[in-house]
């Protein structure tokens, strides 16, 4: 990972957050759902990434095409995978329905 790749990945992350905020401000039903801008941005990133758009473009494009895996490159996804995140883990002994936030690093 180079410094340019890391910087570009954070710029992409910020752009998704700004787009999520703009959509939330201008679309009434998103405001009525009380969805945070970060959730909206996450759905947009999933849609334009390899999970949705990438699978659709793989049917029509050759493997050496620029948008074969969607708009997000593998280097951007690699940087995002190194960021700390949260994951729900069920309490293994099942003493009720308690869940824990675990910070992964």
Coordinates of C-alpha atoms in Angstrom, one line a residue, residues 12-97:
X12 CA -13.5 7.8 -1.5
X13 CA -14.8 7.2 2.0
X14 CA -15.4 10.9 2.5
X15 CA -17.1 11.2 -0.9
X16 CA -19.5 8.4 0.0
X17 CA -20.3 10.1 3.3
X18 CA -21.0 13.4 1.5
X19 CA -23.2 11.7 -1.0
X20 CA -25.1 10.0 1.8
X21 CA -25.6 13.3 3.5
X22 CA -26.8 15.0 0.3
X23 CA -29.3 12.2 -0.3
X24 CA -30.5 12.3 3.3
X25 CA -31.1 16.1 3.1
X26 CA -32.9 16.0 -0.3
X27 CA -35.0 12.8 0.0
X28 CA -37.8 13.1 2.4
X29 CA -38.5 9.4 3.0
X30 CA -34.8 8.9 4.0
X31 CA -35.3 11.6 6.6
X32 CA -38.5 10.0 7.8
X33 CA -36.8 6.7 8.3
X34 CA -34.2 8.5 10.5
X35 CA -31.4 6.7 8.8
X36 CA -27.9 8.2 9.5
X37 CA -25.9 9.5 6.5
X38 CA -23.2 6.9 7.2
X39 CA -25.7 4.0 6.8
X40 CA -26.9 5.5 3.5
X41 CA -23.3 5.9 2.4
X42 CA -22.6 2.3 3.3
X43 CA -25.5 1.1 1.1
X44 CA -24.2 3.2 -1.8
X45 CA -20.7 1.8 -1.3
X46 CA -22.1 -1.8 -1.3
X47 CA -24.1 -1.0 -4.5
X48 CA -21.2 0.4 -6.5
X49 CA -18.6 -2.1 -5.2
X50 CA -17.9 -5.7 -6.2
X51 CA -20.9 -7.1 -4.4
X52 CA -23.6 -5.7 -6.6
X53 CA -22.4 -3.6 -9.6
X54 CA -19.3 -5.7 -9.9
X55 CA -21.3 -8.9 -10.3
X56 CA -23.4 -7.2 -12.9
X57 CA -20.5 -5.9 -14.9
X58 CA -18.7 -9.2 -14.8
X59 CA -21.4 -10.6 -17.2
X60 CA -20.7 -7.9 -19.9
X61 CA -17.1 -6.8 -19.5
X62 CA -13.8 -8.7 -20.0
X63 CA -11.6 -9.3 -17.0
X64 CA -9.0 -6.6 -17.9
X65 CA -11.7 -3.9 -18.1
X66 CA -11.4 -1.0 -15.6
X67 CA -14.9 -1.4 -14.0
X68 CA -14.9 -5.2 -14.0
X69 CA -15.3 -5.3 -10.2
X70 CA -17.4 -2.2 -9.9
X71 CA -16.3 1.3 -9.2
X72 CA -14.1 0.3 -6.1
X73 CA -10.7 -1.1 -6.9
X74 CA -9.2 -4.0 -5.0
X75 CA -6.6 -1.6 -3.5
X76 CA -9.3 0.7 -2.0
X77 CA -11.0 -2.4 -0.5
X78 CA -7.7 -3.6 0.9
X79 CA -7.1 -0.3 2.7
X80 CA -10.7 -0.3 4.0
X81 CA -10.2 -3.9 5.3
X82 CA -7.3 -2.7 7.5
X83 CA -9.5 -0.1 9.3
X84 CA -10.8 -1.1 12.7
X85 CA -14.4 -2.1 12.8
X86 CA -17.1 -3.5 15.0
X87 CA -18.7 -6.9 15.0
X88 CA -21.6 -8.3 16.9
X89 CA -20.7 -11.5 18.8
X90 CA -23.3 -13.5 20.7
X91 CA -22.5 -14.5 24.2
X92 CA -21.4 -18.1 23.7
X93 CA -22.8 -19.6 27.0
X94 CA -26.2 -18.0 26.1
X95 CA -27.1 -16.5 29.4
X96 CA -30.0 -14.7 27.9
X97 CA -29.8 -12.7 24.7

